[in-house]
Coordinates of C-alpha atoms and ligand atoms in Angstrom, one line a residue:
Chain A
X47 CA 0.0 -0.1 0.0
X48 CA 3.0 2.2 -0.2
X49 CA 4.5 3.8 -3.4
X50 CA 7.6 5.4 -2.3
X51 CA 8.2 6.7 1.2
X52 CA 8.3 10.5 1.5
X53 CA 10.6 11.5 4.2
X54 CA 10.7 15.1 4.8
X55 CA 11.2 14.9 8.5
X56 CA 14.8 13.9 8.1
X57 CA 15.5 16.7 5.7
X58 CA 13.7 19.1 8.1
X59 CA 16.2 18.5 10.7
X60 CA 19.2 18.9 8.5
X61 CA 18.0 22.0 6.8
X62 CA 15.0 23.8 8.0
X63 CA 15.9 27.2 6.4
X64 CA 13.4 27.0 3.5
X65 CA 10.7 25.0 4.8
X66 CA 7.1 26.5 5.1
X67 CA 4.4 24.6 6.8
X68 CA 0.7 25.4 6.6
X69 CA -2.1 23.6 8.6
X70 CA -5.6 24.3 7.5
X71 CA -9.1 23.1 8.5
X72 CA -10.2 20.2 6.4
X73 CA -12.8 22.2 4.5
X74 CA -12.8 23.2 0.8
X75 CA -13.0 26.9 1.6
X76 CA -9.2 26.9 2.5
X77 CA -8.1 25.4 -0.8
X78 CA -7.6 28.7 -2.4
X79 CA -5.3 29.6 0.7
X80 CA -3.2 26.5 0.0
X81 CA -2.7 27.4 -3.6
X82 CA -1.7 30.9 -2.7
X83 CA 0.7 29.8 -0.1
X84 CA 2.6 27.2 -2.3
X85 CA 2.8 29.6 -5.2
X86 CA 4.1 32.3 -3.1
X87 CA 6.6 30.1 -1.2
X88 CA 7.9 28.7 -4.5
X89 CA 8.7 32.2 -5.7
X90 CA 10.2 33.7 -2.5
X91 CA 13.6 33.0 -3.7
X92 CA 13.4 31.1 -7.1
X93 CA 11.7 32.1 -10.2
X94 CA 9.1 29.6 -11.3
X95 CA 7.8 30.1 -14.8
X96 CA 4.2 30.9 -15.0
X97 CA 3.2 27.5 -16.4
X98 CA 5.0 25.8 -13.5
X99 CA 3.3 28.0 -11.0
X100 CA 0.1 26.7 -12.5
X101 CA 1.3 23.2 -12.5
X102 CA 2.2 23.5 -8.8
X103 CA -1.1 25.2 -7.9
X104 CA -3.2 22.4 -9.5
X105 CA -1.2 19.5 -8.4
X106 CA -1.3 20.7 -4.8
X107 CA -4.8 21.5 -5.0
X108 CA -5.7 18.0 -6.2
X109 CA -3.7 16.4 -3.3
X110 CA -5.4 18.7 -0.8
X111 CA -8.8 18.3 -2.1
X112 CA -8.4 14.5 -1.5
X113 CA -7.1 15.1 1.9
X114 CA -10.1 17.2 2.7
X115 CA -12.4 14.6 1.4
X116 CA -10.5 11.9 3.4
X117 CA -11.1 13.7 6.7
X118 CA -14.8 14.6 5.7
X119 CA -15.5 10.9 4.8
X120 CA -14.8 9.8 8.5
X121 CA -16.1 13.1 10.1
X122 CA -12.5 13.9 11.3
X123 CA -12.1 17.4 12.5
X124 CA -8.3 17.4 12.4
X125 CA -6.4 19.7 10.2
X126 CA -4.6 19.0 7.0
X127 CA -0.8 19.7 6.8
X128 CA 0.9 21.1 3.8
X129 CA 4.7 21.5 3.9
X130 CA 6.8 23.0 1.2
X131 CA 10.5 22.8 1.0
X132 CA 12.2 25.1 -1.4
X133 CA 15.7 24.8 -3.1
X134 CA 17.0 26.7 -6.1
X135 CA 15.4 24.7 -8.9
X136 CA 12.4 23.0 -7.3
X137 CA 9.8 23.0 -4.7
X138 CA 8.9 19.7 -2.9
X139 CA 5.3 19.8 -1.3
X140 CA 4.1 17.2 1.2
X141 CA 0.4 17.0 1.9
X142 CA -0.6 15.0 5.0
X143 CA -3.9 13.7 6.2
X144 CA -5.1 11.4 8.8
X145 CA -7.9 10.0 6.8
X146 CA -8.7 6.3 6.3
X147 CA -6.2 5.7 3.6
X148 CA -6.5 3.8 0.3
X149 CA -4.6 1.7 -2.0
X150 CA -3.2 3.9 -4.8
X151 CA -2.2 0.9 -6.7
X152 CA -5.7 -0.4 -7.0
X153 CA -7.3 2.8 -8.5
X154 CA -9.6 1.8 -11.2
X155 CA -8.4 2.5 -14.8
X156 CA -10.5 5.1 -16.5
X157 CA -12.7 4.0 -19.4
X158 CA -11.3 5.2 -22.8
X159 CA -12.4 8.8 -23.5
X160 CA -15.0 9.0 -26.2
X161 CA -16.8 6.0 -25.0
X162 CA -20.1 6.2 -23.3
X163 CA -18.7 4.8 -19.9
X164 CA -16.5 7.6 -19.8
X165 CA -19.3 9.9 -19.0
X166 CA -20.1 8.0 -15.9
X167 CA -16.8 9.0 -14.5
X168 CA -17.1 12.4 -12.9
X169 CA -14.4 11.3 -10.3
X170 CA -11.0 9.8 -10.6
X171 CA -9.5 12.5 -12.7
X172 CA -7.4 14.0 -9.8
X173 CA -4.6 11.6 -9.1
X174 CA -3.6 11.0 -12.7
X175 CA -3.7 14.7 -13.3
X176 CA -1.6 15.4 -10.2
X177 CA 0.9 12.7 -11.4
X178 CA 1.0 14.2 -14.8
X179 CA 1.6 17.8 -13.7
X180 CA 4.3 17.0 -11.0
X181 CA 7.9 16.1 -12.0
X182 CA 7.9 13.6 -9.1
X183 CA 5.1 12.2 -7.2
X184 CA 4.7 9.5 -4.4
X185 CA 1.7 8.6 -2.4
X186 CA 2.3 6.7 0.7
X187 CA -0.9 5.6 2.4
X188 CA -2.0 3.4 5.5
X189 CA -5.0 3.3 7.8
X190 CA -3.4 6.1 9.7
X191 CA -3.6 8.5 6.9
X192 CA -2.0 9.5 3.5
X193 CA 1.0 11.5 2.6
X194 CA 1.5 12.7 -1.0
X195 CA 4.8 14.1 -2.0
X196 CA 5.1 16.3 -5.2
X197 CA 8.1 17.8 -6.7
X198 CA 7.9 20.7 -9.2
X199 CA 10.9 22.1 -10.9
X200 CA 11.2 25.8 -11.9
X201 CA 11.2 24.8 -15.6
X202 CA 9.6 22.1 -17.5
X203 CA 12.4 19.6 -18.7
X204 CA 10.3 17.1 -20.5
Chain B
X223 CA -13.5 30.6 -3.2
X224 CA -15.7 32.3 -5.4
X225 CA -17.3 30.9 -8.4
X226 CA -17.8 34.4 -9.9
X227 CA -21.0 33.1 -11.8
X228 CA -22.7 35.3 -14.3
X229 CA -25.8 34.0 -16.2
X230 CA -26.9 35.5 -19.5
X231 CA -29.8 34.5 -21.7
X232 CA -28.8 34.0 -25.3
X233 CA -31.9 32.2 -26.5
X234 CA -32.1 29.3 -27.4
X235 CA -29.1 29.1 -25.1
X236 CA -28.2 30.1 -21.6
X237 CA -24.6 31.2 -21.0
X238 CA -23.0 30.4 -17.5
X239 CA -19.8 32.5 -17.1
X240 CA -17.3 31.5 -14.5
X241 CA -15.2 34.4 -13.4
X242 CA -13.7 32.9 -10.4
X243 CA -12.7 29.3 -9.3
X244 CA -14.4 26.1 -10.3
X245 CA -13.2 23.7 -7.5
X246 CA -14.4 21.7 -4.6
X247 CA -15.8 24.8 -2.7
X248 CA -17.6 26.2 -5.6
X249 CA -18.8 23.2 -7.5
X250 CA -22.0 22.9 -5.4
X251 CA -23.0 26.4 -6.5
X252 CA -22.3 25.5 -10.1
X253 CA -24.2 22.3 -9.9
X254 CA -27.3 24.0 -8.4
X255 CA -27.1 26.6 -11.3
X256 CA -27.3 23.9 -13.8
X257 CA -30.2 22.3 -12.1
X258 CA -32.2 25.4 -11.9
X259 CA -31.5 26.1 -15.6
X260 CA -33.0 22.7 -16.5
X261 CA -36.0 23.2 -14.3
X262 CA -36.6 26.5 -15.9
X263 CA -36.6 24.8 -19.3
X264 CA -33.2 25.9 -20.4
X265 CA -31.6 22.7 -21.9
X266 CA -28.9 24.2 -24.1
X267 CA -26.2 25.5 -21.9
X268 CA -22.9 27.1 -22.8
X269 CA -20.3 27.4 -20.0
X270 CA -18.0 30.3 -20.5
X271 CA -14.5 29.7 -19.1
X272 CA -12.8 32.7 -20.7
X273 CA -12.4 34.5 -17.4
X274 CA -12.0 31.4 -15.2
X275 CA -9.0 31.7 -12.8
X276 CA -8.8 28.1 -11.7
X277 CA -10.3 24.8 -12.5
X278 CA -9.5 21.4 -11.1
X279 CA -10.5 17.8 -11.5
X280 CA -13.5 18.4 -9.3
X281 CA -14.5 21.3 -11.7
X282 CA -13.9 19.2 -14.7
X283 CA -16.0 16.4 -13.0
X284 CA -18.7 18.9 -12.5
X285 CA -18.8 19.7 -16.2
X286 CA -19.1 16.0 -17.0
X287 CA -22.0 15.8 -14.5
X288 CA -23.7 18.8 -16.1
X289 CA -23.3 17.3 -19.5
X290 CA -24.8 14.0 -18.3
X291 CA -27.8 15.8 -16.9
X292 CA -28.4 17.9 -20.0
X293 CA -28.1 14.9 -22.3
X294 CA -30.7 13.0 -20.5
X295 CA -33.0 16.2 -20.9
X296 CA -32.3 16.1 -24.6
X297 CA -30.2 19.3 -24.1
X298 CA -26.6 20.2 -24.9
X299 CA -23.5 21.6 -23.1
X300 CA -20.9 23.6 -25.0
X301 CA -17.8 25.1 -23.6
X302 CA -16.2 28.4 -24.5
X303 CA -12.6 28.5 -23.5
X304 CA -9.7 30.4 -25.4
X305 CA -7.2 30.1 -22.5
X306 CA -4.4 27.9 -23.7
X307 CA -3.7 26.8 -20.1
X308 CA -7.3 25.4 -19.7
X309 CA -7.3 23.9 -23.3
X310 CA -4.2 22.0 -22.1
X311 CA -6.0 20.8 -19.1
X312 CA -8.9 19.4 -21.1
X313 CA -6.2 17.7 -23.3
X314 CA -4.3 16.2 -20.3
X315 CA -7.5 14.6 -18.9
X316 CA -8.7 13.6 -22.4
X317 CA -11.8 15.6 -21.9
X318 CA -11.1 17.5 -25.3
X319 CA -12.7 14.3 -26.8
X320 CA -15.7 14.7 -24.5
X321 CA -16.2 18.5 -25.0
X322 CA -15.8 20.6 -28.1
X323 CA -13.9 23.7 -27.0
X324 CA -15.0 26.9 -28.7
X325 CA -12.9 30.1 -28.9
X326 CA -15.7 32.3 -27.6
X327 CA -19.4 32.4 -26.5
X328 CA -20.1 34.4 -29.7
X329 CA -18.7 31.4 -31.8
X330 CA -21.0 29.1 -30.0
X331 CA -24.0 31.4 -30.5
X332 CA -23.3 31.8 -34.1
X333 CA -23.1 28.0 -34.7
X334 CA -26.3 27.5 -32.8
X335 CA -27.6 24.4 -31.0
X336 CA -25.6 21.4 -32.1
X337 CA -27.1 18.8 -34.4
X338 CA -27.3 15.3 -33.1
X339 CA -23.8 14.5 -34.4
X340 CA -21.8 11.5 -34.3
X341 CA -20.7 12.4 -30.9
X342 CA -24.2 12.9 -29.6
X343 CA -25.1 9.1 -30.4
X344 CA -23.1 7.9 -27.7
X345 CA -22.7 10.7 -25.2
Chain C
X213 CA 7.9 40.4 31.9
X214 CA 4.4 39.3 30.9
X215 CA 1.6 41.5 29.7
X216 CA -1.4 39.3 29.4
X217 CA -1.1 35.6 28.7
X218 CA -2.1 34.5 25.3
X219 CA -3.7 31.0 25.3
X220 CA -4.6 29.7 22.0
X221 CA -3.6 26.1 22.8
X222 CA -6.7 25.6 25.0
X223 CA -8.9 27.1 22.4
X224 CA -7.2 25.0 19.9
X225 CA -8.4 21.9 21.5
X226 CA -11.9 23.0 22.0
X227 CA -12.6 24.1 18.4
X228 CA -9.8 23.5 15.8
X229 CA -12.1 24.3 12.9
X230 CA -11.0 27.7 11.9
X231 CA -7.4 27.6 12.8
X232 CA -4.6 28.1 10.3
X233 CA -1.0 27.7 11.2
X234 CA 1.9 28.8 9.2
X235 CA 5.5 28.2 10.0
X236 CA 8.2 30.1 8.0
X237 CA 12.0 30.4 8.0
X238 CA 13.2 33.4 10.3
X239 CA 14.1 35.5 7.2
X240 CA 12.6 38.7 6.0
X241 CA 11.9 37.2 2.5
X242 CA 8.9 35.4 4.0
X243 CA 7.3 38.5 5.5
X244 CA 5.1 39.1 2.3
X245 CA 3.9 35.5 2.6
X246 CA 2.8 36.0 6.2
X247 CA 0.8 39.0 5.2
X248 CA -0.8 37.3 2.4
X249 CA -1.8 34.3 4.4
X250 CA -3.4 36.1 7.4
X251 CA -5.3 38.4 5.0
X252 CA -6.4 35.5 3.0
X253 CA -7.3 33.5 6.2
X254 CA -9.4 36.3 7.5
X255 CA -11.4 36.6 4.4
X256 CA -12.1 32.9 3.9
X257 CA -15.4 33.1 5.7
X258 CA -15.7 36.6 7.1
X259 CA -15.7 39.9 5.1
X260 CA -13.1 42.2 6.6
X261 CA -13.3 45.8 5.5
X262 CA -10.3 46.9 3.3
X263 CA -9.0 49.1 6.1
X264 CA -9.0 46.2 8.5
X265 CA -7.2 44.0 6.1
X266 CA -4.6 46.6 6.0
X267 CA -4.5 46.9 9.7
X268 CA -4.2 43.1 10.1
X269 CA -1.4 42.9 7.5
X270 CA 0.6 45.7 9.1
X271 CA 0.2 44.6 12.7
X272 CA 1.1 40.9 12.0
X273 CA 4.0 42.1 9.8
X274 CA 5.4 44.2 12.7
X275 CA 5.1 41.3 15.0
X276 CA 6.7 38.9 12.6
X277 CA 9.5 41.3 11.8
X278 CA 10.4 41.4 15.5
X279 CA 10.2 37.6 15.7
X280 CA 12.7 37.3 12.8
X281 CA 15.0 39.9 14.2
X282 CA 14.9 38.0 17.4
X283 CA 16.1 34.7 15.9
X284 CA 18.6 36.5 13.7
X285 CA 20.0 38.2 16.8
X286 CA 21.0 34.9 18.4
X287 CA 21.7 33.1 15.1
X288 CA 18.8 30.7 15.6
X289 CA 17.7 28.7 12.6
X290 CA 14.4 27.7 14.0
X291 CA 11.2 28.8 12.2
X292 CA 8.6 31.3 13.4
X293 CA 5.1 30.2 13.8
X294 CA 1.9 32.2 13.0
X295 CA -1.4 31.0 14.1
X296 CA -4.6 32.6 13.0
X297 CA -8.0 31.7 14.6
X298 CA -11.0 33.0 12.7
X299 CA -14.4 33.6 14.0
X300 CA -17.3 35.5 12.5
X301 CA -16.5 39.0 13.6
X302 CA -12.6 38.8 14.2
X303 CA -9.3 37.2 13.5
X304 CA -6.9 36.3 16.4
X305 CA -3.3 36.0 15.3
X306 CA -0.5 34.6 17.5
X307 CA 3.2 35.1 16.5
X308 CA 5.7 32.9 18.4
X309 CA 9.4 33.0 18.3
X310 CA 12.0 31.3 20.4
X311 CA 14.3 34.4 20.6
X312 CA 16.0 35.9 23.7
X313 CA 12.8 37.7 24.8
X314 CA 12.7 41.1 26.1
X315 CA 10.7 43.2 28.7
X316 CA 7.9 45.0 26.7
X317 CA 7.1 47.2 29.8
X318 CA 10.7 48.6 29.7
X319 CA 10.6 49.9 26.1
X320 CA 12.0 53.4 26.0
X321 CA 9.5 56.1 25.4
X322 CA 10.0 57.8 22.2
X323 CA 11.1 61.5 22.1
X324 CA 8.4 64.0 21.1
X325 CA 8.1 64.2 17.3
X326 CA 9.3 67.5 16.0
X327 CA 12.3 67.5 18.5
X328 CA 15.8 66.9 17.2
X329 CA 16.1 63.8 19.2
X330 CA 13.3 62.1 17.3
X331 CA 15.4 62.0 14.2
X332 CA 17.8 59.6 16.1
X333 CA 14.9 57.0 16.4
X334 CA 14.8 55.1 13.4
X335 CA 13.7 52.1 15.5
X336 CA 11.0 51.6 18.1
X337 CA 8.1 52.5 15.9
X338 CA 6.9 48.8 15.5
X339 CA 5.3 47.9 18.8
X340 CA 3.4 51.2 19.3
X341 CA 2.1 50.9 15.8
X342 CA 1.1 47.2 16.3
X343 CA -0.8 48.2 19.4
X344 CA -2.4 51.1 17.8
X345 CA -3.8 49.0 14.9
X346 CA -4.9 45.9 16.6
X347 CA -8.1 45.9 18.7
X348 CA -6.4 43.7 21.2
X349 CA -2.8 43.1 21.7
X350 CA -0.8 41.2 24.3
X351 CA 3.0 40.5 24.4
X352 CA 4.3 37.6 26.7
X353 CA 8.0 37.3 26.8
X354 CA 10.6 35.2 28.6
X355 CA 14.0 33.8 28.0
X356 CA 12.4 30.9 25.9
X357 CA 10.9 33.3 23.3
X358 CA 8.0 35.8 22.7
X359 CA 4.5 35.4 22.0
X360 CA 2.4 38.2 20.5
X361 CA -1.4 37.9 20.3
X362 CA -3.3 40.3 18.2
X363 CA -7.1 40.6 17.6
X364 CA -8.5 42.5 14.6
X365 CA -12.3 42.8 14.2
X366 CA -13.9 42.9 10.8
X367 CA -14.9 46.4 11.3
X368 CA -13.4 49.3 13.4
X369 CA -15.4 50.1 16.4
X370 CA -13.6 53.0 17.7
Chain D
X172 CA 9.5 41.1 -1.5
X173 CA 10.3 43.5 -4.2
X174 CA 11.0 47.2 -3.6
X175 CA 10.0 47.9 -7.2
X176 CA 12.3 50.8 -7.3
X177 CA 12.5 53.3 -10.2
X178 CA 15.0 56.3 -10.3
X179 CA 14.3 59.5 -12.2
X180 CA 16.3 62.7 -12.5
X181 CA 14.3 65.8 -12.2
X182 CA 17.2 68.2 -11.7
X183 CA 18.0 69.6 -9.0
X184 CA 16.1 66.6 -7.5
X185 CA 16.4 62.9 -7.9
X186 CA 13.1 60.9 -7.5
X187 CA 13.0 57.4 -5.9
X188 CA 9.7 55.8 -6.8
X189 CA 8.7 52.7 -4.7
X190 CA 6.3 50.5 -6.7
X191 CA 6.5 47.5 -4.3
X192 CA 7.0 46.9 -0.5
X193 CA 9.3 48.9 1.8
X194 CA 9.8 46.5 4.7
X195 CA 12.6 44.5 6.3
X196 CA 13.5 42.6 3.1
X197 CA 13.7 45.5 0.9
X198 CA 15.1 48.3 3.1
X199 CA 18.7 47.4 2.4
X200 CA 18.2 48.1 -1.3
X201 CA 16.4 51.3 -0.6
X202 CA 19.4 52.4 1.9
X203 CA 21.9 51.6 -0.8
X204 CA 20.0 53.5 -3.5
X205 CA 20.1 56.6 -1.0
X206 CA 23.7 56.2 -0.3
X207 CA 24.5 55.8 -4.0
X208 CA 22.6 59.0 -4.8
X209 CA 24.5 61.1 -2.2
X210 CA 27.8 59.8 -3.4
X211 CA 26.8 60.8 -7.0
X212 CA 26.2 64.3 -5.7
X213 CA 22.5 64.0 -5.6
X214 CA 21.5 65.6 -2.3
X215 CA 17.8 66.5 -2.9
X216 CA 15.8 63.5 -3.0
X217 CA 12.1 62.9 -3.4
X218 CA 10.6 59.5 -2.3
X219 CA 7.5 58.8 -4.2
X220 CA 5.0 56.5 -2.4
X221 CA 2.2 57.0 -4.9
X222 CA 2.4 53.3 -6.1
X223 CA 3.8 51.8 -2.9
X224 CA 2.0 48.5 -1.8
X225 CA 3.1 48.3 1.7
X226 CA 5.3 50.2 4.1
X227 CA 5.9 49.3 7.8
X228 CA 7.8 50.6 10.7
X229 CA 11.1 49.4 9.3
X230 CA 10.3 51.2 6.0
X231 CA 9.4 54.3 7.9
X232 CA 12.6 54.0 9.9
X233 CA 14.6 53.8 6.6
X234 CA 13.0 57.1 5.5
X235 CA 14.1 58.8 8.8
X236 CA 17.6 57.3 8.3
X237 CA 17.5 58.8 4.7
X238 CA 16.6 62.1 6.0
X239 CA 19.3 62.1 8.7
X240 CA 22.0 61.2 5.9
X241 CA 20.7 63.8 3.6
X242 CA 20.4 66.5 6.3
X243 CA 24.1 66.0 7.2
X244 CA 25.0 66.5 3.5
X245 CA 23.0 69.7 3.5
X246 CA 20.5 68.0 1.4
X247 CA 16.7 67.3 1.7
X248 CA 14.3 64.6 1.5
X249 CA 10.6 65.2 0.5
X250 CA 7.8 62.7 0.3
X251 CA 5.0 62.5 -2.4
X252 CA 2.2 60.4 -1.1
X253 CA -1.3 60.7 -2.0
X254 CA -2.6 57.3 -0.7
X255 CA -4.9 58.2 2.4
X256 CA -3.9 54.8 3.9
X257 CA -0.2 55.8 3.9
X258 CA -1.0 59.3 5.1
X259 CA -2.8 57.8 8.1
X260 CA 0.2 55.6 8.8
X261 CA 2.6 58.7 8.9
X262 CA 0.0 60.4 11.3
X263 CA -0.3 57.3 13.5
X264 CA 3.6 57.3 14.0
X265 CA 3.7 61.2 14.3
X266 CA 5.9 61.2 11.3
X267 CA 3.7 63.7 9.7
X268 CA 5.4 66.2 11.8
X269 CA 8.9 65.1 10.6
X270 CA 8.0 64.7 6.9
X271 CA 5.9 67.1 4.8
X272 CA 3.7 64.9 2.7
X273 CA 3.1 66.1 -0.9
X274 CA 0.3 65.1 -3.2
X275 CA 2.5 64.2 -6.1
X276 CA 6.0 64.4 -7.4
X277 CA 4.9 67.2 -9.7
X278 CA 3.9 69.2 -6.7
X279 CA 7.3 68.8 -5.0
X280 CA 9.1 69.5 -8.3
X281 CA 7.1 72.7 -8.8
X282 CA 7.8 74.0 -5.3
X283 CA 11.6 73.4 -5.8
X284 CA 14.1 72.7 -3.1
X285 CA 12.9 73.7 0.2
X286 CA 14.3 76.8 1.8
X287 CA 16.0 76.4 5.1
X288 CA 12.8 76.6 7.0
X289 CA 12.0 76.7 10.7
X290 CA 11.8 72.9 10.4
X291 CA 15.3 72.6 8.9
X292 CA 16.8 74.4 11.9
X293 CA 16.4 71.4 14.1
X294 CA 16.1 68.4 11.6
Ligands
ADP165 N1 -5.8 11.2 0.7 C1 -6.7 10.2 0.3 N2 -7.1 9.5 1.3 C2 -8.0 8.4 1.0 N3 -8.5 8.1 -0.2 C3 -8.1 8.8 -1.1 C4 -7.1 9.8 -0.9 N4 -6.7 10.3 -2.3 C5 -7.4 9.7 -3.1 N5 -8.1 8.6 -2.5 C6 -9.1 7.7 -3.2 O1 -8.6 7.5 -4.5 C7 -9.8 7.9 -5.3 C8 -9.4 8.7 -6.6 O2 -8.9 10.0 -6.2 P1 -8.9 11.1 -7.5 O3 -8.2 10.5 -8.6 O4 -8.3 12.3 -7.0 O5 -10.3 11.3 -7.9 P2 -11.6 11.7 -7.0 O6 -11.2 12.5 -5.8 O7 -12.4 12.6 -7.9 O8 -12.3 10.3 -6.8 C9 -10.6 8.8 -4.4 O9 -12.1 8.7 -5.0 C10 -10.5 8.1 -3.1 O10 -11.2 6.9 -3.0
ADP166 N1 10.0 39.3 19.6 C1 10.9 39.9 20.1 N2 11.9 39.3 20.8 C2 12.9 40.0 21.3 N3 12.9 41.3 21.5 C3 11.8 42.0 20.9 C4 10.9 41.4 20.2 N4 10.0 42.3 19.8 C5 10.4 43.5 20.1 N5 11.6 43.4 20.8 C6 12.4 44.5 21.4 O1 11.7 45.7 21.4 C7 12.3 46.7 20.6 C8 11.3 47.6 20.1 O2 10.6 46.9 19.0 P1 9.8 47.7 18.0 O3 8.9 48.7 18.6 O4 9.1 46.8 17.0 O5 10.8 48.5 17.2 P2 12.3 47.9 16.4 O6 12.0 46.5 16.0 O7 12.3 48.9 15.2 O8 13.4 48.1 17.3 C9 13.2 45.9 19.7 O9 14.3 46.8 19.2 C10 13.6 44.8 20.4 O10 14.7 45.1 21.3

């Protein structure tokens, strides 16, 4: 049930200079705040291209939306944590929730676009999109919660 | 976040312009607007994303939901979206194959209600 | 050395629904992020008048500037924490540092404006200004650090 | 944060316009600009706050510092600031008694270099 193990705590201890942590109530009203914070944090000392700012905002918003949904699903009042670690050429964002967890490997594949079945899928777009936008992404999930780690570079190298 | 919704009658269509963010916090308002339109007899909607600030997978999901609702009422949903960033987002999620993206509301209005096309057979 | 005892931890336990926490590196580059976060947090569910947004941004910026200076003074790498608690008609912001502390009661009074001495005072404007802008303010300081609590209402009642 | 500094010669004055934020992170840049101006022989500065986004006590302190530097070089510092919010800030800190706030750079330029007034005796 683990796809890569994000480990920012260790890094945190070695070098806590460019680390911004945000905790928000698990409510969708705070999504815009999360987007604003990661975009601002990214650009404090580096210069992210506009398209990368947008990739960052969207990828982090997807991860945070899922975290909020996870808490709401089990009626958990705890807050969601978003941590951003900045270095010259990238930002690494870790979104943590204490929801019920899930198995990322077992997510249903989407039906082909342009088929009638596709129309029944109003959901399930978030994680594929997040993975597409981020240069690196790991999801680590257990019954204690889920941690999503996303890395976005200042420029698109692909 | 604010949906920034503006509604304009362009008979036989109704235009919903989203000037803010279409995401988890504003999707309920968008869904209600679609339901209200349908019950008021408006079955041909245009969603105008020209001035939309932000849209995520929840917002895209809401567009799919609206399309389903309108199809089952023999209606249509068309999208106006000239922002390259948002066009790319539709492509990334393969939704450019579900929605035809128009350059502007005027383009949609000029073209009129879509014929039952090849696409509409299975959508 | 204590002027009122901020106690948000207790409140935190009772009702953590509208609490936003931000931690930033103790560097001035992050001041703008703090201002943006408190202004955005304030307006997530309440409607602060523009002048109150400005009062909030400035008062919190003053407290955070002092916190950053306090860490820099002793070469402390730890981060500064900014906590915002929102309710219908107000926002309560608590800025915490782990700097050397000071005695707020012993701050030198400023010379009269318009006197030659005044010109020598490039400093010492921050705390009086912060107290003037906030509807409530407490500073609690010890050798373990300083906690500043500021309350701003959605409207000015004075 | 960005100071957003623009420098314009308006002989015999030099205008420093601050289009961004004047606070702890940008004060060093402002201070350097003042020092550079003085060593280039410009002793009559106008600080234009018309488009300034944000200024705090550290920024106000830097203005006092600049005034001190210029006075000891027999120069002058004048401030153009039509924003009511910033005018209020000068009042709150009693700095409206240290600086004369002008409505615009044009107003300062038209008035010319200030005479050694009553104020200049002790400033
Ligand atoms: N943080 C999380 N905690 C628990 N379950 C999650 C989390 N993130 C994703 N999931 C599960 O994975 C599914 C797919 O997520 P996603 O691709 O974002 O689409 P959507 O959220 O629209 O369903 C979700 O429906 C949910 O069941
Ligand atoms: N958080 C703090 N930790 C330690 N000392 C502080 C703190 N806040 C204020 N002080 C002390 O109080 C003094 C006055 O602060 P202030 O009025 O903000 O003016 P300034 O910061 O410009 O000196 C500071 O110079 C500092 O010595």
